[in-house]
Amino acid sequence: MRVVLTTWGTRGDVEPLAGLAVGLRDLGAQVRVCAPPDDDFVTLLARAGVPLVPMGPSVRSVVANPKPPTAQDALRLAPELVAARFETLTAAAEGCDVLLATGLMPVGARDVAEALGIGYVYGCCQIFGLPSRYFSPGARPGTPSPQDETDKRVLWEQDAQRVNALYGEPLNSHRAALGLPPVDNVRDHVYTGRPWLAADPTLCPSQGMTDLDLVQTGAWILPDDRPLPRDLEAFLDAGEPPVYVGYGSMAAHAPADAARVAIEAARAHGRRLVLARGWAGLVAADDAGDCVVVGEVNQQALFRRVAAVVHHGGAGTTTAAARAGAPQVIAPQIADQPYWASRVAALGIGVVHHGRTPTVESMSAAFDTVLRPEVRAHARVTADLVRADGATVAAKLLLDRFGR
């Protein structure tokens, strides 16, 4: 069986596909991944031994700017991504049995599969963007809903209209060129009636949360057996478990003065600190020996050795910390991050930092709670509930449904 997987987004979008690709390969399938050409993702997929087909502009060129992307940036990017999918995926999916798409609204992926006569699956890593009677849609470029509108059915209809405004014209233009009929509701066309949810059911319970026929496989986790760098190992061995602080691919959205705030708050609790550089380029506030700055490392190994994990609330980091039994402080910035923060708090395995910009006082108050023994105990119990076989489950489903 031949499978093409595709996404456009940050590491949190690319790494799950690498995990699924490994799961498929282990079951005998041939897999390739169409993803952004960022060096980070080239390295990641090479480590997984999965061929990368570069698609679209680099993500870092779009998001790692001093200011967050604007609505006008989104209007320019949308047709570019649609065109890239029709061009790149059509060639990459030739001779394949199924195309699975995730990430930033993968408009064009289903249409390429339709034109080639192969299977199509839409996958997501959280329920935040799926129409629901229980929660409202998130922010999206376009005409906002009236502030006094509370009917969730109406709000989701207006969300679909915003997606149409972003993607409708370029999508239907490409469909017409292939002799395919136009699409009226782009969002629901992309999602299909049966999307797959690549999230752990303990961390992300989904029963009844959407009217769609959701298939929850568990998180698609890429196994990581890399040793930690020697200097990091030495730092960890030299004292009590430190606090980890990192904001991943959040560049423009990373809290101001995040490094200094975290270091001073950790020191107030007698804790050392591991600071992840990330796309925000965090650096130590001084040259004291109680802080070490790291680049991309094995989080699965590192998180088992820290006192707490402070992060932005991405699905991947939340899951990695939960699997490791590490208490979490989440300072959510955008998109689904408030949802993951709320789940961590509800499970008693961490706290939410309310407010996008932590201060030394507010972060120190979060440490007051998250460093308590009972939070660590809850985190360790929850770690045993978080499944690691989601990629295998999804791979078997793909083989059973689309294998020749």
Tab-separated table of N, CA and C in Angstrom, residues 11 15 22 25 41-50 222-226 296-298 300:
chain	number	residue	atom	x	y	z
A	11	ARG	N	5.845	22.652	13.951
A	11	ARG	CA	6.310	21.313	14.318
A	11	ARG	C	5.173	20.462	14.891
A	15	GLU	N	5.296	16.778	13.240
A	15	GLU	CA	5.781	15.608	13.981
A	15	GLU	C	4.745	14.488	14.086
A	22	VAL	N	5.952	6.454	10.430
A	22	VAL	CA	6.724	5.340	10.982
A	22	VAL	C	5.808	4.164	11.286
A	25	ARG	N	4.972	2.529	7.975
A	25	ARG	CA	6.139	1.816	7.429
A	25	ARG	C	6.375	0.511	8.177
A	41	PHE	N	12.033	20.670	9.806
A	41	PHE	CA	11.198	19.546	9.390
A	41	PHE	C	11.967	18.573	8.499
A	42	VAL	N	12.900	19.112	7.726
A	42	VAL	CA	13.772	18.247	6.929
A	42	VAL	C	14.552	17.323	7.861
A	43	THR	N	15.104	17.899	8.925
A	43	THR	CA	15.865	17.107	9.897
A	43	THR	C	14.979	16.103	10.614
A	44	LEU	N	13.790	16.541	11.022
A	44	LEU	CA	12.863	15.675	11.735
A	44	LEU	C	12.474	14.457	10.909
A	45	LEU	N	12.104	14.667	9.650
A	45	LEU	CA	11.672	13.556	8.807
A	45	LEU	C	12.838	12.672	8.404
A	46	ALA	N	14.027	13.262	8.270
A	46	ALA	CA	15.211	12.440	7.992
A	46	ALA	C	15.497	11.518	9.167
A	47	ARG	N	15.341	12.031	10.397
A	47	ARG	CA	15.539	11.188	11.579
A	47	ARG	C	14.538	10.045	11.612
A	48	ALA	N	13.315	10.311	11.145
A	48	ALA	CA	12.287	9.270	11.104
A	48	ALA	C	12.464	8.328	9.919
A	49	GLY	N	13.361	8.694	8.982
A	49	GLY	CA	13.579	7.855	7.808
A	49	GLY	C	12.434	7.900	6.821
A	50	VAL	N	11.764	9.063	6.743
A	50	VAL	CA	10.588	9.217	5.883
A	50	VAL	C	10.895	10.237	4.799
A	222	LEU	N	5.867	10.179	17.621
A	222	LEU	CA	7.094	9.700	16.992
A	222	LEU	C	8.046	9.218	18.083
A	223	PRO	N	8.383	7.931	18.114
A	223	PRO	CA	9.323	7.450	19.136
A	223	PRO	C	10.664	8.175	19.025
A	224	ASP	N	11.267	8.445	20.172
A	224	ASP	CA	12.526	9.190	20.195
A	224	ASP	C	13.476	8.505	21.184
A	225	ASP	N	14.533	7.898	20.668
A	225	ASP	CA	15.502	7.232	21.539
A	225	ASP	C	16.848	7.956	21.559
A	226	ARG	N	16.871	9.208	21.117
A	226	ARG	CA	18.124	9.965	21.101
A	226	ARG	C	18.598	10.252	22.526
A	296	GLU	N	16.913	21.905	19.965
A	296	GLU	CA	15.967	20.808	19.785
A	296	GLU	C	16.557	19.550	20.422
A	297	VAL	N	15.859	19.012	21.440
A	297	VAL	CA	16.331	17.821	22.142
A	297	VAL	C	15.173	16.838	22.295
A	298	ASN	N	15.508	15.671	22.821
A	298	ASN	CA	14.524	14.613	23.057
A	298	ASN	C	13.656	14.992	24.258
A	300	GLN	N	10.908	13.600	25.188
A	300	GLN	CA	10.407	12.418	25.876
A	300	GLN	C	11.342	12.001	27.000
